[in-house]
Short mmCIF file of C-alpha atoms in Angstrom, two decimals:
data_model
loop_
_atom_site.label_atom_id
_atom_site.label_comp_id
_atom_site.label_asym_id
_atom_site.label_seq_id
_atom_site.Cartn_x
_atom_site.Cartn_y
_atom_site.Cartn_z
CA UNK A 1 23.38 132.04 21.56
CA UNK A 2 25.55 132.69 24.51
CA UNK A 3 27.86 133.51 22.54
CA UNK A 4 26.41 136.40 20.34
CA UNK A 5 24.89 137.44 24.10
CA UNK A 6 28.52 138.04 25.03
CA UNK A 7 29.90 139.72 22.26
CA UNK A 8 26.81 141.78 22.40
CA UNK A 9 27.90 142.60 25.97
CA UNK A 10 31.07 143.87 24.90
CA UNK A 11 30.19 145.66 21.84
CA UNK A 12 27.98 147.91 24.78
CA UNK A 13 30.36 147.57 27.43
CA UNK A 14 33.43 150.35 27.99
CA UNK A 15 35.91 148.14 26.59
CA UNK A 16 34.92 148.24 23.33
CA UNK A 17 35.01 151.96 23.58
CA UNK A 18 38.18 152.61 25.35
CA UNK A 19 40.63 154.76 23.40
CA UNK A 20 44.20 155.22 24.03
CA UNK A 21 43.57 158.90 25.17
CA UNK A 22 41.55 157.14 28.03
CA UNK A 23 44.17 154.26 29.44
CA UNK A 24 46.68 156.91 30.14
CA UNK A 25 44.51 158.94 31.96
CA UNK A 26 43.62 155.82 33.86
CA UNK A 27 46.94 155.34 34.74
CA UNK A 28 47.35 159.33 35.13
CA UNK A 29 44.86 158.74 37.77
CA UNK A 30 46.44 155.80 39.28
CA UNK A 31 49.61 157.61 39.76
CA UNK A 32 48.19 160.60 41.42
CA UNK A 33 46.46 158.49 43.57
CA UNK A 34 49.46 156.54 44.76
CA UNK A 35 51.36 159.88 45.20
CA UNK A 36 48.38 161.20 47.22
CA UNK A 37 47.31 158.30 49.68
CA UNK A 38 51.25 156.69 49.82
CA UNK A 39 53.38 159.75 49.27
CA UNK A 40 51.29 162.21 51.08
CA UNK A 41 51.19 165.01 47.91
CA UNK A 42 48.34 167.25 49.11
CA UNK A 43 45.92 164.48 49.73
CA UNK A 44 42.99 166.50 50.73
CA UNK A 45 42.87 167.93 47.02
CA UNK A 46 45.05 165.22 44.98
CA UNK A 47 42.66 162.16 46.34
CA UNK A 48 39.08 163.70 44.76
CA UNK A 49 41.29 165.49 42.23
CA UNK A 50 42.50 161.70 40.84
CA UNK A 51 39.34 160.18 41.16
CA UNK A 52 37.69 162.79 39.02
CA UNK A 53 40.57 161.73 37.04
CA UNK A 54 39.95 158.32 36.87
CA UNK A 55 35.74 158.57 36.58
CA UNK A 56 35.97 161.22 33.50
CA UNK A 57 38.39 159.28 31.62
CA UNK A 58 35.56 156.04 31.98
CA UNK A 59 34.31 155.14 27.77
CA UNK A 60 30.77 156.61 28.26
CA UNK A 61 30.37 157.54 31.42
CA UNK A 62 29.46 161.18 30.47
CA UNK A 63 29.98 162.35 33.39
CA UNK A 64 31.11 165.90 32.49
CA UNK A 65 30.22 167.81 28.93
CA UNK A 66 32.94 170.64 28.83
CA UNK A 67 30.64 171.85 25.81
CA UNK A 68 28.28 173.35 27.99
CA UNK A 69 30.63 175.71 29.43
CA UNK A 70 32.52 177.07 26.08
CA UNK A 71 33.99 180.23 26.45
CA UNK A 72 31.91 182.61 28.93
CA UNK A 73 28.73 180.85 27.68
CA UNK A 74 27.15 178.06 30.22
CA UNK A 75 24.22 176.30 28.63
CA UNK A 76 22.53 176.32 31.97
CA UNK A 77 19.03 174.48 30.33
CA UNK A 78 21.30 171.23 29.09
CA UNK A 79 23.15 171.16 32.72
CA UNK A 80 19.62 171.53 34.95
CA UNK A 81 17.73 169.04 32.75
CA UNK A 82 20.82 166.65 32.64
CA UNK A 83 20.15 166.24 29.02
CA UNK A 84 20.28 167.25 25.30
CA UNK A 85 17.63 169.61 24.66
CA UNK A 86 17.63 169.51 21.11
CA UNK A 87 18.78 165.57 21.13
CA UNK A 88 16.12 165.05 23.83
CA UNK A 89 18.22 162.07 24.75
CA UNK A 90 19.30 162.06 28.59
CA UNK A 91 23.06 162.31 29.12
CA UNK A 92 24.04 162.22 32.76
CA UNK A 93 26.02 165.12 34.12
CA UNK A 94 26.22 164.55 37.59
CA UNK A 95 29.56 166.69 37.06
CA UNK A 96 27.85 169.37 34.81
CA UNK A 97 26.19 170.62 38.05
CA UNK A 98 29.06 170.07 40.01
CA UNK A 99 31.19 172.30 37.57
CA UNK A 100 29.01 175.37 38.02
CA UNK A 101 30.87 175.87 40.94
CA UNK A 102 33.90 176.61 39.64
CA UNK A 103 32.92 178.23 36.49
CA UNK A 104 31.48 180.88 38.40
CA UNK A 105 34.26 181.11 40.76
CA UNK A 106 32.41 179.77 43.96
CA UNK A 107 34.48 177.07 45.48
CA UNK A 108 37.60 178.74 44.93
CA UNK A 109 36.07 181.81 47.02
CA UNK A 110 34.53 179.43 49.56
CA UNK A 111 38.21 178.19 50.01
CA UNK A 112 39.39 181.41 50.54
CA UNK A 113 36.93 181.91 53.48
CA UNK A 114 37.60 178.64 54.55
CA UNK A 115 41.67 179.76 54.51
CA UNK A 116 40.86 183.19 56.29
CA UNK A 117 39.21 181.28 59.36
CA UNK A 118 42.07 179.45 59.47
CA UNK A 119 44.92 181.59 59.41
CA UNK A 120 46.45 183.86 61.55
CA UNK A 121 47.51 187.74 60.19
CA UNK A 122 49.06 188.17 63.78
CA UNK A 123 52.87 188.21 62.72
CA UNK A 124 52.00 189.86 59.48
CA UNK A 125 50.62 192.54 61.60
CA UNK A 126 53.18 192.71 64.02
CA UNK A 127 55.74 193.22 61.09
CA UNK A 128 54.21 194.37 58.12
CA UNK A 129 56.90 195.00 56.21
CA UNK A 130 56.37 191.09 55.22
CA UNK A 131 53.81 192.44 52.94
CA UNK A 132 56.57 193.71 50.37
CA UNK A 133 58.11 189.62 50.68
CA UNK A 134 54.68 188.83 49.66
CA UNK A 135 54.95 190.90 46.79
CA UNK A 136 58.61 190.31 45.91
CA UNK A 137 57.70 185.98 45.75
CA UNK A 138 55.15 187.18 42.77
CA UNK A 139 57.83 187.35 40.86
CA UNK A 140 57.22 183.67 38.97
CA UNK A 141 54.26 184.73 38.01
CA UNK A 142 55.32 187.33 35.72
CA UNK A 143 58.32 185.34 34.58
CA UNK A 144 56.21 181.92 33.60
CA UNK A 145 53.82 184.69 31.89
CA UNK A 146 56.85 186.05 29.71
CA UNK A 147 57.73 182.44 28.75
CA UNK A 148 54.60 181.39 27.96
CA UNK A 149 53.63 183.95 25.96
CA UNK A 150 57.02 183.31 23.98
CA UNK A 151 56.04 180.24 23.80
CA UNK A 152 53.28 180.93 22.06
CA UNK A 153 50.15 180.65 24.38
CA UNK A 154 47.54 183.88 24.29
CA UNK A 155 48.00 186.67 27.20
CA UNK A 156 44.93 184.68 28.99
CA UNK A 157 46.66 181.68 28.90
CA UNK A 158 49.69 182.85 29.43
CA UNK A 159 48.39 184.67 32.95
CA UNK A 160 46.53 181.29 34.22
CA UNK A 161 49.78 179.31 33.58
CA UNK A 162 52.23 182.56 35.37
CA UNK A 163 49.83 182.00 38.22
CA UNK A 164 50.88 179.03 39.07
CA UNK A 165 53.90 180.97 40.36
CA UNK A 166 51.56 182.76 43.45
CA UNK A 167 51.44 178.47 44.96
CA UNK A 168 48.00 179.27 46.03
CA UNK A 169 45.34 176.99 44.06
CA UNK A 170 42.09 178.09 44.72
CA UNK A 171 43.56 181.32 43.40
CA UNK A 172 45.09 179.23 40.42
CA UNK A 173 41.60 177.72 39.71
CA UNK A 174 39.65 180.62 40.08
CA UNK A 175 41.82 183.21 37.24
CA UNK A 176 42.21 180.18 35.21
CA UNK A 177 38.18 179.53 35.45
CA UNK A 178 37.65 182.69 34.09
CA UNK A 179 40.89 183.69 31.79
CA UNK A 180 41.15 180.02 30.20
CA UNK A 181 39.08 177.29 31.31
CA UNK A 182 40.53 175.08 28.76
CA UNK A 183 43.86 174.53 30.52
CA UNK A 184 41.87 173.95 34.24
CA UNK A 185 43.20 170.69 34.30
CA UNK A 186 46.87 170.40 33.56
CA UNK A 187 46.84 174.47 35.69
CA UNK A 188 45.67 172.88 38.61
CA UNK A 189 47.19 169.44 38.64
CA UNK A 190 50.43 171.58 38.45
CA UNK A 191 49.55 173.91 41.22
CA UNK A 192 48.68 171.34 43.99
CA UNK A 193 51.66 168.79 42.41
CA UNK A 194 54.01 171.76 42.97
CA UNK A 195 52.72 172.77 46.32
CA UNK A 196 53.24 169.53 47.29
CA UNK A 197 56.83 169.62 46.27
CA UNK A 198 58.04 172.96 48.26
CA UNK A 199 59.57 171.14 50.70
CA UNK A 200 61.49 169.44 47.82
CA UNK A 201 61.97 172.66 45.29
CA UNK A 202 62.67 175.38 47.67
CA UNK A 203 65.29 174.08 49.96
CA UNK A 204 68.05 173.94 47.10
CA UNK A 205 67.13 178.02 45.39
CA UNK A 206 67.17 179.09 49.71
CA UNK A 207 70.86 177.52 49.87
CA UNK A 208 71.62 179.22 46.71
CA UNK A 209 70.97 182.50 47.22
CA UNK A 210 72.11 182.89 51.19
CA UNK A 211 75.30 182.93 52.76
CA UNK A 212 75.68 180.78 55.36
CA UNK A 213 76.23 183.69 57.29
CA UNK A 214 72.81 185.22 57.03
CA UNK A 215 71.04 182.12 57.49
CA UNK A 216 72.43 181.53 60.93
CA UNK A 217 70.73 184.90 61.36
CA UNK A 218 68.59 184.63 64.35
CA UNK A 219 65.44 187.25 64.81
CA UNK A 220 63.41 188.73 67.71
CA UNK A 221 60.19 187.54 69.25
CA UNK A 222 57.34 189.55 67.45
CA UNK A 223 55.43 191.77 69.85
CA UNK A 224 51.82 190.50 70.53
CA UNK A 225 49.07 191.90 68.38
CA UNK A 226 45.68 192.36 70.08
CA UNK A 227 41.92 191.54 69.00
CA UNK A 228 41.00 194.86 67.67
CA UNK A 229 44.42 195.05 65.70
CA UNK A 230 43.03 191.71 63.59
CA UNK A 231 39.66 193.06 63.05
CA UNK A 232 40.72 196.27 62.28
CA UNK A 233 43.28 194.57 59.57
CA UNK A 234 40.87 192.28 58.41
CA UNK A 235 38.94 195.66 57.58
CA UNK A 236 41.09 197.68 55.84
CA UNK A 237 42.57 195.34 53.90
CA UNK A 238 38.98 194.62 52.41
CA UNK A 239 38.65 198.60 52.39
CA UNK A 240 41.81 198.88 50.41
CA UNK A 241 42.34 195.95 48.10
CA UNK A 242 38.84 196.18 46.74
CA UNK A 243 38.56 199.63 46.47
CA UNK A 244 42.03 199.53 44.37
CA UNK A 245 40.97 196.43 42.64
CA UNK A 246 37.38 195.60 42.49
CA UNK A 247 37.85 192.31 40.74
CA UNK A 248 39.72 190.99 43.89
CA UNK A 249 36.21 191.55 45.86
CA UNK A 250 34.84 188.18 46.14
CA UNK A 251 38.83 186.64 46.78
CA UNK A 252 39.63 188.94 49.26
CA UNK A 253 36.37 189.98 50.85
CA UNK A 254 36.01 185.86 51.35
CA UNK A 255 39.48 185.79 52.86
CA UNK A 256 38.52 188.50 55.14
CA UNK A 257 35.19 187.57 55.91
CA UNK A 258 36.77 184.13 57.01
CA UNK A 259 39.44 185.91 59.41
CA UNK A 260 36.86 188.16 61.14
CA UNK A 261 34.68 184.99 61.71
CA UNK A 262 38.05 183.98 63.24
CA UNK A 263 38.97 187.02 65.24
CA UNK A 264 35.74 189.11 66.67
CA UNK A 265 35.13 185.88 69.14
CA UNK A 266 31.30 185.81 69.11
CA UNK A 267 30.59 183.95 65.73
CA UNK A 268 32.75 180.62 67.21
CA UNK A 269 30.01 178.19 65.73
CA UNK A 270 30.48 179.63 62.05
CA UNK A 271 34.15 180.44 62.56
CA UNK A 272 34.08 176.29 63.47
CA UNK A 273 31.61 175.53 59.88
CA UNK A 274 34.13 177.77 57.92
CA UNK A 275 36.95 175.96 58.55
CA UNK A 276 35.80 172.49 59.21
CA UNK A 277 32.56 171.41 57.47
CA UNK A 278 32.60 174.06 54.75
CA UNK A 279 35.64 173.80 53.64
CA UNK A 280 35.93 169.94 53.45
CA UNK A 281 32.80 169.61 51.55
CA UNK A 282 33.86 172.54 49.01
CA UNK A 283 37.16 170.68 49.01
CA UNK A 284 35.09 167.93 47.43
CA UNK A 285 33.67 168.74 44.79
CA UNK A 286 36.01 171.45 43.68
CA UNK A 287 38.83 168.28 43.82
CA UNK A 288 36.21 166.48 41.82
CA UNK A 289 35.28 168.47 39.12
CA UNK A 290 38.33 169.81 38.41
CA UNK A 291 39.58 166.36 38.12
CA UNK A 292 37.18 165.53 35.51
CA UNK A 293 37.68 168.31 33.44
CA UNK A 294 41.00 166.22 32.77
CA UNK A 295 39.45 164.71 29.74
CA UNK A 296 42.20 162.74 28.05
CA UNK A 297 42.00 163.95 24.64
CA UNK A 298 42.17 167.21 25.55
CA UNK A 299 44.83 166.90 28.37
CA UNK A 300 46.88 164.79 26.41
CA UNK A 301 48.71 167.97 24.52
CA UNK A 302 51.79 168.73 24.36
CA UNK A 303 51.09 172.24 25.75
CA UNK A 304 50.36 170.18 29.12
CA UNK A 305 53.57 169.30 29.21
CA UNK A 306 54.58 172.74 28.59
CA UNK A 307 52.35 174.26 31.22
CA UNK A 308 54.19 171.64 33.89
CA UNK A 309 57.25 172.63 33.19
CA UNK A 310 56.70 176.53 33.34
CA UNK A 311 54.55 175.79 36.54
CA UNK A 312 58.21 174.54 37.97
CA UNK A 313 59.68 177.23 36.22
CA UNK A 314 56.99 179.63 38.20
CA UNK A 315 57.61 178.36 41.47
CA UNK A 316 61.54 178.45 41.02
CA UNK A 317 61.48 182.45 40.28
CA UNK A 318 58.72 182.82 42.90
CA UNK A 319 60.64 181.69 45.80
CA UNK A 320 64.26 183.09 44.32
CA UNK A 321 61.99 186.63 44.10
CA UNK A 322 60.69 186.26 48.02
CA UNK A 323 64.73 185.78 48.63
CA UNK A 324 66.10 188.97 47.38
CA UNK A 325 63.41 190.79 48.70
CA UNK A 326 64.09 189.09 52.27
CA UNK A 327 67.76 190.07 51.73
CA UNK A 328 67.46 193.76 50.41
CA UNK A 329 65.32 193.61 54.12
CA UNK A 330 68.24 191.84 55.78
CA UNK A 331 70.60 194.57 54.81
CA UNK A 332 68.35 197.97 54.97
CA UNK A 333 67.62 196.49 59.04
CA UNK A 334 70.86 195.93 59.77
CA UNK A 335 71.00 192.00 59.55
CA UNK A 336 67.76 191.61 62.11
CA UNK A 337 65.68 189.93 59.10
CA UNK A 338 66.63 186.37 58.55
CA UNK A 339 66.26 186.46 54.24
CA UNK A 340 65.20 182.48 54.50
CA UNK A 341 61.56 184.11 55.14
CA UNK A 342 61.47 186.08 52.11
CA UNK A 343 61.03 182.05 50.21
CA UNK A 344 57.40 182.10 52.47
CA UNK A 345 56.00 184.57 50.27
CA UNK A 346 54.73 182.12 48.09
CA UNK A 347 51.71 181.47 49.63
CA UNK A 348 51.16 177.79 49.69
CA UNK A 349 50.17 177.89 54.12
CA UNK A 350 51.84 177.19 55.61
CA UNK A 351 54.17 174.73 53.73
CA UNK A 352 56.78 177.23 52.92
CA UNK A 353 56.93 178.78 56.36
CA UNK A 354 57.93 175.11 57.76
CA UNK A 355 60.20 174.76 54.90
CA UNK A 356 62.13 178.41 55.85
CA UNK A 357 61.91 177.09 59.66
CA UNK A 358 63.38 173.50 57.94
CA UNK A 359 66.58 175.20 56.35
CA UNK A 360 67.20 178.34 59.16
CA UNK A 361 67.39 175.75 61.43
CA UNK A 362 69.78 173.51 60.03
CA UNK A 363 72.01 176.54 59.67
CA UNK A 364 71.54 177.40 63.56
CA UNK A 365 69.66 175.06 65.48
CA UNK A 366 68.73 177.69 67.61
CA UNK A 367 66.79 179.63 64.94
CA UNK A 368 63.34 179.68 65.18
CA UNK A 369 61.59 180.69 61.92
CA UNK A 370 58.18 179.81 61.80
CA UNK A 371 56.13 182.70 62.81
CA UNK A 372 58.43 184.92 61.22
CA UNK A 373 57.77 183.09 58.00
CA UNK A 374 54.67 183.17 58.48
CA UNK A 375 54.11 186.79 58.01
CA UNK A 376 55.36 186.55 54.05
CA UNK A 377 53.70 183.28 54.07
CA UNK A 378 50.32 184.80 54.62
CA UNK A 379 51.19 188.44 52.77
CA UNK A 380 51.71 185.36 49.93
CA UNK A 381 48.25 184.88 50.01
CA UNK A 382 46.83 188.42 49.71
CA UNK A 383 49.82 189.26 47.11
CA UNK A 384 48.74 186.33 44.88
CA UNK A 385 44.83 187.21 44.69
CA UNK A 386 45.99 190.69 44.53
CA UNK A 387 47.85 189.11 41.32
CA UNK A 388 45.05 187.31 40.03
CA UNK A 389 42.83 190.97 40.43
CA UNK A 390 45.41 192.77 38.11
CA UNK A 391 45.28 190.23 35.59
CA UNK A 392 42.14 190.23 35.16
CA UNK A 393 40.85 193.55 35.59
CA UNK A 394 44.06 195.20 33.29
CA UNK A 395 44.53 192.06 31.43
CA UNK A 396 41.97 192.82 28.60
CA UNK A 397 42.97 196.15 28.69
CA UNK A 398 46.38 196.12 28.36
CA UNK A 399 46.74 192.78 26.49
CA UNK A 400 44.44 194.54 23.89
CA UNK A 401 45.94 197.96 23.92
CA UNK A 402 49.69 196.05 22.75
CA UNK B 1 51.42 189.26 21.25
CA UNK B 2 55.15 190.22 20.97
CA UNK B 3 57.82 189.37 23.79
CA UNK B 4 58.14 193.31 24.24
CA UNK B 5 54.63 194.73 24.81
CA UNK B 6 54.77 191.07 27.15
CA UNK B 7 57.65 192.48 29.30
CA UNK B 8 55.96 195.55 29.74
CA UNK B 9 52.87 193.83 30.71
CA UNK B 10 54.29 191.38 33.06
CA UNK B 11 55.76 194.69 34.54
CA UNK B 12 53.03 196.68 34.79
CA UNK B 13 51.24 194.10 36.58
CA UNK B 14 53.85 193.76 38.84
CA UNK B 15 54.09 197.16 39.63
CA UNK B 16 50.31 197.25 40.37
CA UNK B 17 51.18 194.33 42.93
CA UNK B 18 54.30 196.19 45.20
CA UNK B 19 51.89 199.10 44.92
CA UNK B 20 48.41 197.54 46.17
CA UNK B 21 51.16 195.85 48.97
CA UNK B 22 52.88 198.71 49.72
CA UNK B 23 50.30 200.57 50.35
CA UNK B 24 48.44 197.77 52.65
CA UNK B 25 51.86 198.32 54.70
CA UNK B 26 51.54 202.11 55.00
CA UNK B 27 48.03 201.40 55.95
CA UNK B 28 48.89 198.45 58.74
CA UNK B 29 51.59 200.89 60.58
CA UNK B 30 49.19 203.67 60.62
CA UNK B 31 46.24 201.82 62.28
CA UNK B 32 48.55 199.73 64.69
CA UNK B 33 50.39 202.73 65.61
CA UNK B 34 46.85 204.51 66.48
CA UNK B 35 45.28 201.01 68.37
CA UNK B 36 48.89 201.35 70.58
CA UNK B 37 48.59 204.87 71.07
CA UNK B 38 45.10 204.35 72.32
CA UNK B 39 45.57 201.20 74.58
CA UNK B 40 48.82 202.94 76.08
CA UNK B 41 46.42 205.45 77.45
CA UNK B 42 44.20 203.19 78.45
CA UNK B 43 46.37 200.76 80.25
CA UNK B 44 48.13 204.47 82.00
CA UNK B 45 44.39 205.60 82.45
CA UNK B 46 43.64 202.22 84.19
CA UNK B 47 46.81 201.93 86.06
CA UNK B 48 46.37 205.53 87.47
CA UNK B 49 43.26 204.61 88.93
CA UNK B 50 44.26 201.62 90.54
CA UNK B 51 46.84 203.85 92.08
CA UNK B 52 44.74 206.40 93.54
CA UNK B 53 42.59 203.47 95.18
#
């Protein structure tokens, strides 16, 4: 009796259910989570991002029903009701809610606001020729986008996976949300994993492509920039960007909302939610959900593989694209611009500025990079969404006019 | 889509990019130099006065 009780048990229990599929994705999970908490990968996001992971991949947990939100279709009554309409038989969801967020590109905006509050335009205003660096560490994007596509992904796929190449995530998430949801997983894993890694990828391309000679290059303390400079920035960037590009709006009119939060100095309580409360809670569930759209059938592809390796691929011509950009700038100033910045352009704040502060240094220990990087570093940011925008406002055009 | 009409995509959005960021520079100079212009004065204007007292 017991024993028929037990083997009853089982027959109901997630053992009995487990597939392959799921066990690696276990152990996916268990990886990322050792590289987040021991190596110190981008915790904040790789921590809810593996245990999204882990709880997806669970036999029947149904936590998450990616069938909701095919294509550009959400089947809003099945999430709200947490069940099968035409089933009538309750099937959890807890994640289907969750999900909305991204699908309609909220957290990945919130985190933009979140970013603008935090960040500093200052020495991107006080030499804004870093703006073209910005630009110039784009470059991966449209390189992983010509592989992929030769590869054999579609132009939509092909554009989230290029992406990868602007190192900014929530911008990452948010194109990928919209141009192909079915690759959020594997897109994002490689984003953050990569971003995580600059201190490790960049360093090599930086020695590369400098002489010794111009890294020793040491460069003048950037004037100060006052309050109504930064709000007056924060303004016409928003002016100009959307007006050229409407479908940047809600990426950079976040960002900018954020920074004036930051800057006008009378909103210091919601300047303080923005970048503390807001963003960790955002942080959250976006980690979360995009974690569990890791479902292990589906992420179990060989075009994952694929997508990690042209996310690397990406990152590489990003940072090599920032460099000869920061030394066509060395030259036309008359070697005053150290071209180790030029690598900060890939967004990813303010990681790649300490990395360009990292290697100028060890060339001249008197060099002091950082702020300088972080002009490109920050352009990085507003080039990348600006990337994103173009994708997917010309995308359809262009992808279906060829 | 053929590796072609993808080069000349991957291009075009590129260009779009330098242009949008090229631009924000124009735009950056011109309102800094105008915010410096006018808080030159103002710092002169202020200094003057000071003087006089």
């Amino acid at each position: 009796m017991f024993g028929d009780a037990l083997t009853e048990l089982l027959k109901t229990s997630g053992f009995a259910t487990m597939t392959w599929q799921s066990a690696v994705m276990i152990l996916i999970s268990i990886v990322l989570l050792y590289l987040a908490i021991h190596k110190k990968y981008e915790p904040l996001l790789l921590v809810p991002i593996a245990f999204g992971v882990l709880l997806t991949n669970m036999p029947m947990g149904e936590l998450i029903h990616m069938d909701f939100f095919k294509g550009e279709h959400i089947e809003l009554a099945n999430v709200l009701h947490g069940m099968d309409l035409e089933e009538g038989a309750p099937i959890g969801g807890l994640f289907d809610i969750l999900y909305l967020g991204v699908k309609l590109g909220v957290y990945p905006c919130l985190i933009f606001m979140g970013v603008g509050a935090m960040t500093d335009f200052g020495p991107l205003i006080a030499r804004p020729s870093s703006l073209i660096m910005g630009a110039g560490a784009q470059f991966g994007i449209a390189t992983a986008f010509l592989i992929a596509i030769s590869l054999g992904f579609t132009p939509d796929e092909a554009s989230s996976i290029g992406i990868i190449g602007g190192a900014d995530g929530p911008t990452a998430i948010f194109l990928t949300s919209r141009m192909a949801p079915h690759l959020l997983a594997p897109i994002a894993i490689a984003a953050y994993s990569y971003m995580a890694l600059i201190p490790l990828i960049q360093p090599p391309i930086m020695k590369l492509m400098t002489t010794k000679k111009e890294r020793v290059i040491e460069m003048k303390q950037l004037r100060p920039v006052s309050q109504l400079e930064k709000i007056c920035f924060a303004v016409i960037v928003t002016l100009l960007c959307i007006l050229l590009l409407p479908s940047v709006s809600s990426l950079i009119g976040m960002l900018m909302l954020g920074n004036i939060f930051r800057e006008c100095g009378v909103v210091a309580r919601l300047s303080d939610t923005v970048q503390n409360a807001l963003i960790n809670i955002v942080t959250i569930f976006l980690g979360l959900t995009v974690g569990a759209t890791a479902i292990g059938e589906n992420f179990l592809a060989p075009q994952t593989i694929k997508i990690i390796v042209l996310g690397l691929v990406a990152f590489m011509f990003s940072t090599v694209g920032g460099l000869i950009i920061g030394k066509v700038m060395c030259v036309l100033s008359g070697g005053k611009i150290n071209p180790l910045i030029g690598s900060a352009g890939v967004s990813a704040v303010p990681m790649a500025a300490r990395v360009s502060q990292v290697v100028g240094q060890k060339a001249n220990p008197r060099n002091y990079l950082l702020m300088h990087a972080m002009g490109p570093n920050v352009a990085g940011v507003i080039g990348s969404a600006v990337a994103a925008g173009t994708l997917m406002s010309l995308g359809a055009t262009l992808f279906a006019s060829f | 889509m053929d590796f072609g009409s993808a080069t000349l995509s991957a291009l075009f959005v590129m260009l779009i990019v330098f242009t949008v960021l090229v631009l924000l520079w124009v735009a950056v100079r011109i309102f800094s130099a105008i915010i410096l212009g006018f808080e030159k004065r103002g710092s002169a204007k202020r200094a003057a006065g000071n003087g006089g007292k």
